[in-house]
Amino acid sequence: MARVAVGQLCSTASLAANLAQCQTLARKAVGAGAKALFLPEASDYIASSPTESISLARPVQSSEFVLGLQKEAQEGNLHINVGIHEPAPDGRVKNTLIWIDEKGAITQRYQKVHLFDVDIRGGPILKESSSVEKGMEILPPFETPVGRVGLSICFDLRFPEISLSLRRQNAQIITYPSAFTVPTGKAHWETLLRARAIETQSYVIAAAQAGPHNEKRRSYGHSLIVNPWGEVVAQLGDEYREPEIAVADLDFDLLEKVRREMPLLRRTDIYPEV
């Protein structure tokens, strides 16, 4: 068994305020006995415009947000997985997901591959690619004290190829830190997360932004942890009042049982291996 916490917050354009929320979540996770805390996409900030987003991005070495979480990880003996922004060479930003170990070191970094370019009738117009550089590779799963983790971010959820690739490389946990819109969240959030867990026979951990970030944008919330049988084992709601966590004990005996008793023998002789 490995105890993990999934954290939910409402980021704004204030890095200091967002850090304070994440520090609260880290301390709650430590108090609950979790060995790792999974935080949402864009935990460092959610801006009101692409221009503001670019102006707020900082390298990790000088980001007050990242430095604060590194200290929190070290003091709490806690691993932290958190979504942040980093400057890109072309003047845009990178939407990245970093792993901070219990010593405060950044040991892994994944850059979001699929960008969210959507015009929702009666809802927001979001063109992530106008200010965000897309990632160009799938990061191989890596060992942690809570299992073998594979990283992906938000809109990547709609593309099972990434999760199937991570599963082929023996991921036990697949992450989807997100800031889902309310309309798409209501329609597809839980369904897609459970599908990814079932088809990869892995734990899925999806930390979510929740509530109103500014006048233009609100996120769906409903952070989830799903087990390899597709059951929701931890969940938070959609109303934002304060930073919250949900905790689950990951059962790797169950994971091995599911994989053993429901073998997924792929026909890679007639279709490509992902």
PDB file of C-alpha atoms in Angstrom:
ATOM      1  CA  MET A   1       0.000   0.000   0.000  1.00  0.00           C
ATOM      2  CA  ALA A   2       1.118   3.560  -0.728  1.00  0.00           C
ATOM      3  CA  ARG A   3      -0.824   6.551   0.537  1.00  0.00           C
ATOM      4  CA  VAL A   4      -1.178   9.515  -1.835  1.00  0.00           C
ATOM      5  CA  ALA A   5      -3.057  12.807  -1.708  1.00  0.00           C
ATOM      6  CA  VAL A   6      -4.667  14.665  -4.578  1.00  0.00           C
ATOM      7  CA  GLY A   7      -4.935  18.423  -4.053  1.00  0.00           C
ATOM      8  CA  GLN A   8      -7.485  20.908  -5.349  1.00  0.00           C
ATOM      9  CA  LEU A   9      -7.150  24.704  -5.416  1.00  0.00           C
ATOM     10  CA  CYS A  10      -8.166  27.803  -7.353  1.00  0.00           C
ATOM     11  CA  SER A  11      -5.109  29.512  -8.832  1.00  0.00           C
ATOM     12  CA  THR A  12      -5.189  33.191  -9.760  1.00  0.00           C
ATOM     13  CA  ALA A  13      -2.572  35.531 -11.201  1.00  0.00           C
ATOM     14  CA  SER A  14      -0.914  35.854  -7.770  1.00  0.00           C
ATOM     15  CA  LEU A  15       2.000  33.438  -7.425  1.00  0.00           C
ATOM     16  CA  ALA A  16       2.310  34.251  -3.720  1.00  0.00           C
ATOM     17  CA  ALA A  17      -1.339  33.457  -3.032  1.00  0.00           C
ATOM     18  CA  ASN A  18      -1.147  30.271  -5.079  1.00  0.00           C
ATOM     19  CA  LEU A  19       1.979  29.173  -3.223  1.00  0.00           C
ATOM     20  CA  ALA A  20       0.174  29.702   0.071  1.00  0.00           C
ATOM     21  CA  GLN A  21      -2.672  27.462  -1.119  1.00  0.00           C
ATOM     22  CA  CYS A  22      -0.229  24.744  -2.169  1.00  0.00           C
ATOM     23  CA  GLN A  23       1.665  24.985   1.113  1.00  0.00           C
ATOM     24  CA  THR A  24      -1.627  24.407   2.902  1.00  0.00           C
ATOM     25  CA  LEU A  25      -2.271  21.352   0.738  1.00  0.00           C
ATOM     26  CA  ALA A  26       1.228  19.989   1.363  1.00  0.00           C
ATOM     27  CA  ARG A  27       0.791  20.289   5.123  1.00  0.00           C
ATOM     28  CA  LYS A  28      -2.605  18.608   4.926  1.00  0.00           C
ATOM     29  CA  ALA A  29      -1.046  15.786   2.906  1.00  0.00           C
ATOM     30  CA  VAL A  30       1.731  15.301   5.443  1.00  0.00           C
ATOM     31  CA  GLY A  31      -0.809  15.330   8.261  1.00  0.00           C
ATOM     32  CA  ALA A  32      -2.811  12.640   6.477  1.00  0.00           C
ATOM     33  CA  GLY A  33       0.245  10.407   6.165  1.00  0.00           C
ATOM     34  CA  ALA A  34       0.617  10.723   2.390  1.00  0.00           C
ATOM     35  CA  LYS A  35       4.008  10.074   0.798  1.00  0.00           C
ATOM     36  CA  ALA A  36       3.200  12.097  -2.324  1.00  0.00           C
ATOM     37  CA  LEU A  37       0.950  15.037  -3.177  1.00  0.00           C
ATOM     38  CA  PHE A  38      -0.422  15.512  -6.685  1.00  0.00           C
ATOM     39  CA  LEU A  39      -1.333  19.115  -7.566  1.00  0.00           C
ATOM     40  CA  PRO A  40      -3.206  20.539 -10.591  1.00  0.00           C
ATOM     41  CA  GLU A  41      -2.077  21.934 -13.898  1.00  0.00           C
ATOM     42  CA  ALA A  42      -1.008  25.584 -13.726  1.00  0.00           C
ATOM     43  CA  SER A  43      -0.838  25.587  -9.942  1.00  0.00           C
ATOM     44  CA  ASP A  44       1.621  28.492 -10.048  1.00  0.00           C
ATOM     45  CA  TYR A  45      -0.848  30.810 -11.794  1.00  0.00           C
ATOM     46  CA  ILE A  46      -3.813  31.128 -14.140  1.00  0.00           C
ATOM     47  CA  ALA A  47      -3.682  34.450 -15.943  1.00  0.00           C
ATOM     48  CA  SER A  48      -6.497  36.458 -17.510  1.00  0.00           C
ATOM     49  CA  SER A  49      -4.740  36.768 -20.893  1.00  0.00           C
ATOM     50  CA  PRO A  50      -1.901  35.168 -22.891  1.00  0.00           C
ATOM     51  CA  THR A  51       0.154  38.342 -22.456  1.00  0.00           C
ATOM     52  CA  GLU A  52      -0.191  38.215 -18.691  1.00  0.00           C
ATOM     53  CA  SER A  53       0.647  34.512 -18.684  1.00  0.00           C
ATOM     54  CA  ILE A  54       3.900  35.101 -20.553  1.00  0.00           C
ATOM     55  CA  SER A  55       4.850  37.962 -18.237  1.00  0.00           C
ATOM     56  CA  LEU A  56       4.364  35.815 -15.125  1.00  0.00           C
ATOM     57  CA  ALA A  57       6.436  32.812 -16.230  1.00  0.00           C
ATOM     58  CA  ARG A  58       9.733  32.307 -14.406  1.00  0.00           C
ATOM     59  CA  PRO A  59      12.541  29.747 -14.681  1.00  0.00           C
ATOM     60  CA  VAL A  60      12.315  27.243 -11.858  1.00  0.00           C
ATOM     61  CA  GLN A  61      15.591  28.520 -10.412  1.00  0.00           C
ATOM     62  CA  SER A  62      14.055  31.942  -9.727  1.00  0.00           C
ATOM     63  CA  SER A  63      10.365  31.091  -9.305  1.00  0.00           C
ATOM     64  CA  GLU A  64       9.150  31.967  -5.811  1.00  0.00           C
ATOM     65  CA  PHE A  65       6.410  29.412  -6.302  1.00  0.00           C
ATOM     66  CA  VAL A  66       8.698  26.511  -7.202  1.00  0.00           C
ATOM     67  CA  LEU A  67      11.319  27.413  -4.612  1.00  0.00           C
ATOM     68  CA  GLY A  68       8.609  27.554  -1.958  1.00  0.00           C
ATOM     69  CA  LEU A  69       7.324  24.097  -2.865  1.00  0.00           C
ATOM     70  CA  GLN A  70      10.823  22.653  -2.950  1.00  0.00           C
ATOM     71  CA  LYS A  71      11.288  23.850   0.616  1.00  0.00           C
ATOM     72  CA  GLU A  72       7.887  22.452   1.590  1.00  0.00           C
ATOM     73  CA  ALA A  73       8.774  19.052   0.116  1.00  0.00           C
ATOM     74  CA  GLN A  74      12.029  18.950   2.017  1.00  0.00           C
ATOM     75  CA  GLU A  75      10.538  20.016   5.334  1.00  0.00           C
ATOM     76  CA  GLY A  76       7.604  17.612   5.023  1.00  0.00           C
ATOM     77  CA  ASN A  77       9.584  14.674   3.601  1.00  0.00           C
ATOM     78  CA  LEU A  78       6.962  14.745   0.841  1.00  0.00           C
ATOM     79  CA  HIS A  79       7.122  14.135  -2.897  1.00  0.00           C
ATOM     80  CA  ILE A  80       5.179  16.778  -4.854  1.00  0.00           C
ATOM     81  CA  ASN A  81       3.936  16.577  -8.442  1.00  0.00           C
ATOM     82  CA  VAL A  82       2.876  20.034  -9.634  1.00  0.00           C
ATOM     83  CA  GLY A  83       1.928  21.800 -12.865  1.00  0.00           C
ATOM     84  CA  ILE A  84       3.744  25.064 -13.594  1.00  0.00           C
ATOM     85  CA  HIS A  85       4.694  27.464 -16.393  1.00  0.00           C
ATOM     86  CA  GLU A  86       8.234  28.004 -17.633  1.00  0.00           C
ATOM     87  CA  PRO A  87       9.518  30.491 -20.233  1.00  0.00           C
ATOM     88  CA  ALA A  88       9.991  29.059 -23.741  1.00  0.00           C
ATOM     89  CA  PRO A  89      12.795  30.240 -26.028  1.00  0.00           C
ATOM     90  CA  ASP A  90      10.361  31.675 -28.604  1.00  0.00           C
ATOM     91  CA  GLY A  91       8.726  34.057 -26.110  1.00  0.00           C
ATOM     92  CA  ARG A  92       5.806  31.783 -25.267  1.00  0.00           C
ATOM     93  CA  VAL A  93       5.621  29.551 -22.169  1.00  0.00           C
ATOM     94  CA  LYS A  94       5.897  25.839 -21.494  1.00  0.00           C
ATOM     95  CA  ASN A  95       3.045  24.099 -19.691  1.00  0.00           C
ATOM     96  CA  THR A  96       5.051  21.644 -17.628  1.00  0.00           C
ATOM     97  CA  LEU A  97       4.616  19.107 -14.867  1.00  0.00           C
ATOM     98  CA  ILE A  98       7.504  18.625 -12.470  1.00  0.00           C
ATOM     99  CA  TRP A  99       8.272  16.025  -9.829  1.00  0.00           C
ATOM    100  CA  ILE A 100       9.894  17.346  -6.662  1.00  0.00           C
ATOM    101  CA  ASP A 101      11.374  14.648  -4.428  1.00  0.00           C
ATOM    102  CA  GLU A 102      11.461  14.580  -0.642  1.00  0.00           C
ATOM    103  CA  LYS A 103      14.841  16.331  -0.667  1.00  0.00           C
ATOM    104  CA  GLY A 104      13.413  19.248  -2.627  1.00  0.00           C
ATOM    105  CA  ALA A 105      15.092  18.358  -5.928  1.00  0.00           C
ATOM    106  CA  ILE A 106      13.298  18.512  -9.281  1.00  0.00           C
ATOM    107  CA  THR A 107      13.868  15.029 -10.675  1.00  0.00           C
ATOM    108  CA  GLN A 108      11.376  14.827 -13.582  1.00  0.00           C
ATOM    109  CA  ARG A 109       9.812  17.248 -16.040  1.00  0.00           C
ATOM    110  CA  TYR A 110       7.072  16.648 -18.640  1.00  0.00           C
ATOM    111  CA  GLN A 111       5.914  19.261 -21.155  1.00  0.00           C
ATOM    112  CA  LYS A 112       2.267  19.119 -22.256  1.00  0.00           C
ATOM    113  CA  VAL A 113       1.976  17.518 -25.700  1.00  0.00           C
ATOM    114  CA  HIS A 114      -1.645  18.261 -26.678  1.00  0.00           C
ATOM    115  CA  LEU A 115      -2.726  21.905 -26.445  1.00  0.00           C
ATOM    116  CA  PHE A 116      -6.287  23.067 -25.833  1.00  0.00           C
ATOM    117  CA  ASP A 117      -7.531  25.146 -28.759  1.00  0.00           C
ATOM    118  CA  VAL A 118     -11.292  25.311 -28.355  1.00  0.00           C
ATOM    119  CA  ASP A 119     -14.133  27.743 -29.062  1.00  0.00           C
ATOM    120  CA  ILE A 120     -17.149  26.736 -26.945  1.00  0.00           C
ATOM    121  CA  ARG A 121     -20.460  28.274 -27.966  1.00  0.00           C
ATOM    122  CA  GLY A 122     -21.716  30.258 -24.999  1.00  0.00           C
ATOM    123  CA  GLY A 123     -18.484  29.554 -23.140  1.00  0.00           C
ATOM    124  CA  PRO A 124     -14.815  30.490 -23.226  1.00  0.00           C
ATOM    125  CA  ILE A 125     -12.582  30.733 -26.268  1.00  0.00           C
ATOM    126  CA  LEU A 126      -9.290  29.128 -25.338  1.00  0.00           C
ATOM    127  CA  LYS A 127      -6.370  28.963 -27.753  1.00  0.00           C
ATOM    128  CA  GLU A 128      -3.540  27.580 -25.697  1.00  0.00           C
ATOM    129  CA  SER A 129      -1.151  27.323 -28.634  1.00  0.00           C
ATOM    130  CA  SER A 130      -1.086  31.115 -29.022  1.00  0.00           C
ATOM    131  CA  SER A 131       0.984  31.414 -25.864  1.00  0.00           C
ATOM    132  CA  VAL A 132       2.176  27.879 -25.105  1.00  0.00           C
ATOM    133  CA  GLU A 133       4.884  25.805 -26.782  1.00  0.00           C
ATOM    134  CA  LYS A 134       3.827  22.176 -27.282  1.00  0.00           C
ATOM    135  CA  GLY A 135       5.904  19.340 -25.875  1.00  0.00           C
ATOM    136  CA  MET A 136       7.593  16.915 -28.241  1.00  0.00           C
ATOM    137  CA  GLU A 137       8.019  13.690 -26.269  1.00  0.00           C
ATOM    138  CA  ILE A 138       6.388  11.264 -23.856  1.00  0.00           C
ATOM    139  CA  LEU A 139       8.388  11.058 -20.647  1.00  0.00           C
ATOM    140  CA  PRO A 140       9.104   7.414 -19.684  1.00  0.00           C
ATOM    141  CA  PRO A 141       7.551   6.291 -16.381  1.00  0.00           C
ATOM    142  CA  PHE A 142       9.814   6.610 -13.356  1.00  0.00           C
ATOM    143  CA  GLU A 143      10.107   4.975  -9.944  1.00  0.00           C
ATOM    144  CA  THR A 144       8.816   6.760  -6.839  1.00  0.00           C
ATOM    145  CA  PRO A 145       8.009   5.663  -3.277  1.00  0.00           C
ATOM    146  CA  VAL A 146       4.330   5.471  -4.268  1.00  0.00           C
ATOM    147  CA  GLY A 147       4.773   3.479  -7.482  1.00  0.00           C
ATOM    148  CA  ARG A 148       5.930   3.798 -11.065  1.00  0.00           C
ATOM    149  CA  VAL A 149       4.536   7.106 -12.367  1.00  0.00           C
ATOM    150  CA  GLY A 150       3.739   8.262 -15.896  1.00  0.00           C
ATOM    151  CA  LEU A 151       3.015  11.956 -16.478  1.00  0.00           C
ATOM    152  CA  SER A 152       0.487  13.676 -18.727  1.00  0.00           C
ATOM    153  CA  ILE A 153      -1.530  16.896 -18.454  1.00  0.00           C
ATOM    154  CA  CYS A 154      -5.195  17.874 -18.890  1.00  0.00           C
ATOM    155  CA  PHE A 155      -6.061  17.828 -22.623  1.00  0.00           C
ATOM    156  CA  ASP A 156      -3.728  14.826 -23.043  1.00  0.00           C
ATOM    157  CA  LEU A 157      -6.565  12.909 -21.365  1.00  0.00           C
ATOM    158  CA  ARG A 158      -8.507  12.842 -24.635  1.00  0.00           C
ATOM    159  CA  PHE A 159      -5.712  10.983 -26.430  1.00  0.00           C
ATOM    160  CA  PRO A 160      -5.326   7.408 -25.131  1.00  0.00           C
ATOM    161  CA  GLU A 161      -2.120   6.905 -27.092  1.00  0.00           C
ATOM    162  CA  ILE A 162      -0.070   8.555 -24.332  1.00  0.00           C
ATOM    163  CA  SER A 163      -1.532   6.453 -21.535  1.00  0.00           C
ATOM    164  CA  LEU A 164      -1.195   3.270 -23.607  1.00  0.00           C
ATOM    165  CA  SER A 165       2.448   4.088 -24.255  1.00  0.00           C
ATOM    166  CA  LEU A 166       3.019   4.699 -20.539  1.00  0.00           C
ATOM    167  CA  ARG A 167       1.270   1.412 -19.683  1.00  0.00           C
ATOM    168  CA  ARG A 168       3.452  -0.478 -22.170  1.00  0.00           C
ATOM    169  CA  GLN A 169       6.411   0.888 -20.232  1.00  0.00           C
ATOM    170  CA  ASN A 170       4.878  -0.525 -17.025  1.00  0.00           C
ATOM    171  CA  ALA A 171       3.435   2.624 -15.483  1.00  0.00           C
ATOM    172  CA  GLN A 172       1.376   1.884 -12.380  1.00  0.00           C
ATOM    173  CA  ILE A 173       0.079   5.438 -11.931  1.00  0.00           C
ATOM    174  CA  ILE A 174      -0.880   7.889 -14.673  1.00  0.00           C
ATOM    175  CA  THR A 175      -1.468  11.543 -13.827  1.00  0.00           C
ATOM    176  CA  TYR A 176      -3.859  14.049 -15.399  1.00  0.00           C
ATOM    177  CA  PRO A 177      -3.457  17.348 -13.510  1.00  0.00           C
ATOM    178  CA  SER A 178      -6.010  19.649 -15.079  1.00  0.00           C
ATOM    179  CA  ALA A 179      -7.942  22.879 -15.320  1.00  0.00           C
ATOM    180  CA  PHE A 180     -11.000  21.533 -17.162  1.00  0.00           C
ATOM    181  CA  THR A 181     -13.696  23.948 -18.234  1.00  0.00           C
ATOM    182  CA  VAL A 182     -17.095  23.465 -16.624  1.00  0.00           C
ATOM    183  CA  PRO A 183     -18.953  22.383 -19.808  1.00  0.00           C
ATOM    184  CA  THR A 184     -16.334  19.817 -20.838  1.00  0.00           C
ATOM    185  CA  GLY A 185     -15.910  18.683 -17.262  1.00  0.00           C
ATOM    186  CA  LYS A 186     -19.607  17.963 -16.841  1.00  0.00           C
ATOM    187  CA  ALA A 187     -19.659  16.077 -20.124  1.00  0.00           C
ATOM    188  CA  HIS A 188     -16.491  14.019 -20.073  1.00  0.00           C
ATOM    189  CA  TRP A 189     -14.177  14.400 -17.050  1.00  0.00           C
ATOM    190  CA  GLU A 190     -15.034  11.337 -14.964  1.00  0.00           C
ATOM    191  CA  THR A 191     -15.862   9.186 -17.979  1.00  0.00           C
ATOM    192  CA  LEU A 192     -12.486   9.783 -19.621  1.00  0.00           C
ATOM    193  CA  LEU A 193     -10.527   9.295 -16.399  1.00  0.00           C
ATOM    194  CA  ARG A 194     -12.227   6.004 -15.638  1.00  0.00           C
ATOM    195  CA  ALA A 195     -11.710   4.864 -19.219  1.00  0.00           C
ATOM    196  CA  ARG A 196      -7.982   5.604 -19.045  1.00  0.00           C
ATOM    197  CA  ALA A 197      -7.740   3.643 -15.776  1.00  0.00           C
ATOM    198  CA  ILE A 198      -9.653   0.662 -17.183  1.00  0.00           C
ATOM    199  CA  GLU A 199      -7.807   0.417 -20.490  1.00  0.00           C
ATOM    200  CA  THR A 200      -4.363   0.760 -18.886  1.00  0.00           C
ATOM    201  CA  GLN A 201      -5.218  -1.171 -15.702  1.00  0.00           C
ATOM    202  CA  SER A 202      -3.452   1.563 -13.758  1.00  0.00           C
ATOM    203  CA  TYR A 203      -4.238   4.033 -11.025  1.00  0.00           C
ATOM    204  CA  VAL A 204      -5.232   7.410 -12.443  1.00  0.00           C
ATOM    205  CA  ILE A 205      -4.647  10.503 -10.323  1.00  0.00           C
ATOM    206  CA  ALA A 206      -6.266  13.702 -11.559  1.00  0.00           C
ATOM    207  CA  ALA A 207      -5.711  16.844  -9.505  1.00  0.00           C
ATOM    208  CA  ALA A 208      -8.022  19.616 -10.660  1.00  0.00           C
ATOM    209  CA  GLN A 209      -8.353  23.359 -10.505  1.00  0.00           C
ATOM    210  CA  ALA A 210     -11.754  24.431  -9.140  1.00  0.00           C
ATOM    211  CA  GLY A 211     -13.810  27.594  -9.095  1.00  0.00           C
ATOM    212  CA  PRO A 212     -13.415  31.096 -10.609  1.00  0.00           C
ATOM    213  CA  HIS A 213      -9.858  32.146 -11.467  1.00  0.00           C
ATOM    214  CA  ASN A 214     -10.898  35.526 -12.865  1.00  0.00           C
ATOM    215  CA  GLU A 215     -13.883  37.099 -14.596  1.00  0.00           C
ATOM    216  CA  LYS A 216     -13.255  35.091 -17.757  1.00  0.00           C
ATOM    217  CA  ARG A 217     -12.475  31.628 -16.485  1.00  0.00           C
ATOM    218  CA  ARG A 218     -13.803  28.986 -14.107  1.00  0.00           C
ATOM    219  CA  SER A 219     -12.631  25.391 -13.656  1.00  0.00           C
ATOM    220  CA  TYR A 220     -14.697  22.279 -13.038  1.00  0.00           C
ATOM    221  CA  GLY A 221     -12.952  20.749 -10.016  1.00  0.00           C
ATOM    222  CA  HIS A 222     -13.859  17.155  -9.091  1.00  0.00           C
ATOM    223  CA  SER A 223     -10.313  15.907  -8.453  1.00  0.00           C
ATOM    224  CA  LEU A 224     -10.309  12.104  -8.652  1.00  0.00           C
ATOM    225  CA  ILE A 225      -8.267   9.017  -7.889  1.00  0.00           C
ATOM    226  CA  VAL A 226      -9.408   5.977  -9.875  1.00  0.00           C
ATOM    227  CA  ASN A 227      -8.206   2.416  -9.288  1.00  0.00           C
ATOM    228  CA  PRO A 228      -7.198  -0.082 -12.024  1.00  0.00           C
ATOM    229  CA  TRP A 229     -10.713  -1.574 -12.071  1.00  0.00           C
ATOM    230  CA  GLY A 230     -12.159   1.825 -12.913  1.00  0.00           C
ATOM    231  CA  GLU A 231     -13.587   2.568  -9.471  1.00  0.00           C
ATOM    232  CA  VAL A 232     -13.391   6.083  -8.035  1.00  0.00           C
ATOM    233  CA  VAL A 233     -11.606   5.696  -4.681  1.00  0.00           C
ATOM    234  CA  ALA A 234     -11.234   9.383  -3.796  1.00  0.00           C
ATOM    235  CA  GLN A 235     -13.055  12.468  -5.034  1.00  0.00           C
ATOM    236  CA  LEU A 236     -13.534  16.173  -4.326  1.00  0.00           C
ATOM    237  CA  GLY A 237     -16.372  18.461  -5.376  1.00  0.00           C
ATOM    238  CA  ASP A 238     -16.678  21.483  -7.633  1.00  0.00           C
ATOM    239  CA  GLU A 239     -17.285  24.326  -5.188  1.00  0.00           C
ATOM    240  CA  TYR A 240     -14.145  26.154  -4.111  1.00  0.00           C
ATOM    241  CA  ARG A 241     -14.029  27.344  -0.507  1.00  0.00           C
ATOM    242  CA  GLU A 242     -10.494  26.462   0.530  1.00  0.00           C
ATOM    243  CA  PRO A 243      -7.640  24.242  -0.664  1.00  0.00           C
ATOM    244  CA  GLU A 244      -8.654  20.596  -0.183  1.00  0.00           C
ATOM    245  CA  ILE A 245      -7.115  17.152  -0.422  1.00  0.00           C
ATOM    246  CA  ALA A 246      -8.499  13.679  -0.905  1.00  0.00           C
ATOM    247  CA  VAL A 247      -6.444  10.669   0.137  1.00  0.00           C
ATOM    248  CA  ALA A 248      -6.261   7.084  -1.097  1.00  0.00           C
ATOM    249  CA  ASP A 249      -4.129   4.038  -0.363  1.00  0.00           C
ATOM    250  CA  LEU A 250      -2.879   2.550  -3.617  1.00  0.00           C
ATOM    251  CA  ASP A 251      -3.196  -1.241  -3.565  1.00  0.00           C
ATOM    252  CA  PHE A 252      -0.630  -2.788  -5.894  1.00  0.00           C
ATOM    253  CA  ASP A 253      -1.847  -6.291  -5.108  1.00  0.00           C
ATOM    254  CA  LEU A 254      -5.146  -5.209  -6.677  1.00  0.00           C
ATOM    255  CA  LEU A 255      -3.298  -3.746  -9.654  1.00  0.00           C
ATOM    256  CA  GLU A 256      -1.442  -7.024 -10.267  1.00  0.00           C
ATOM    257  CA  LYS A 257      -4.645  -9.028  -9.785  1.00  0.00           C
ATOM    258  CA  VAL A 258      -6.496  -6.939 -12.383  1.00  0.00           C
ATOM    259  CA  ARG A 259      -3.664  -7.258 -14.870  1.00  0.00           C
ATOM    260  CA  ARG A 260      -3.314 -10.994 -14.262  1.00  0.00           C
ATOM    261  CA  GLU A 261      -7.011 -11.889 -14.357  1.00  0.00           C
ATOM    262  CA  MET A 262      -7.963  -9.565 -17.232  1.00  0.00           C
ATOM    263  CA  PRO A 263      -4.986  -9.961 -19.578  1.00  0.00           C
ATOM    264  CA  LEU A 264      -4.943  -7.425 -22.411  1.00  0.00           C
ATOM    265  CA  LEU A 265      -3.097  -9.235 -25.176  1.00  0.00           C
ATOM    266  CA  ARG A 266      -2.689  -6.679 -27.929  1.00  0.00           C
ATOM    267  CA  ARG A 267      -2.790  -7.699 -31.594  1.00  0.00           C
ATOM    268  CA  THR A 268       0.273  -5.755 -32.600  1.00  0.00           C
ATOM    269  CA  ASP A 269       0.614  -8.091 -35.584  1.00  0.00           C
ATOM    270  CA  ILE A 270      -2.350  -6.323 -37.185  1.00  0.00           C
ATOM    271  CA  TYR A 271      -2.118  -2.783 -35.714  1.00  0.00           C
ATOM    272  CA  PRO A 272       0.819  -0.673 -34.532  1.00  0.00           C
ATOM    273  CA  GLU A 273       2.134  -0.852 -31.013  1.00  0.00           C
ATOM    274  CA  VAL A 274       1.751   2.462 -29.223  1.00  0.00           C
TER     275      VAL A 274
END
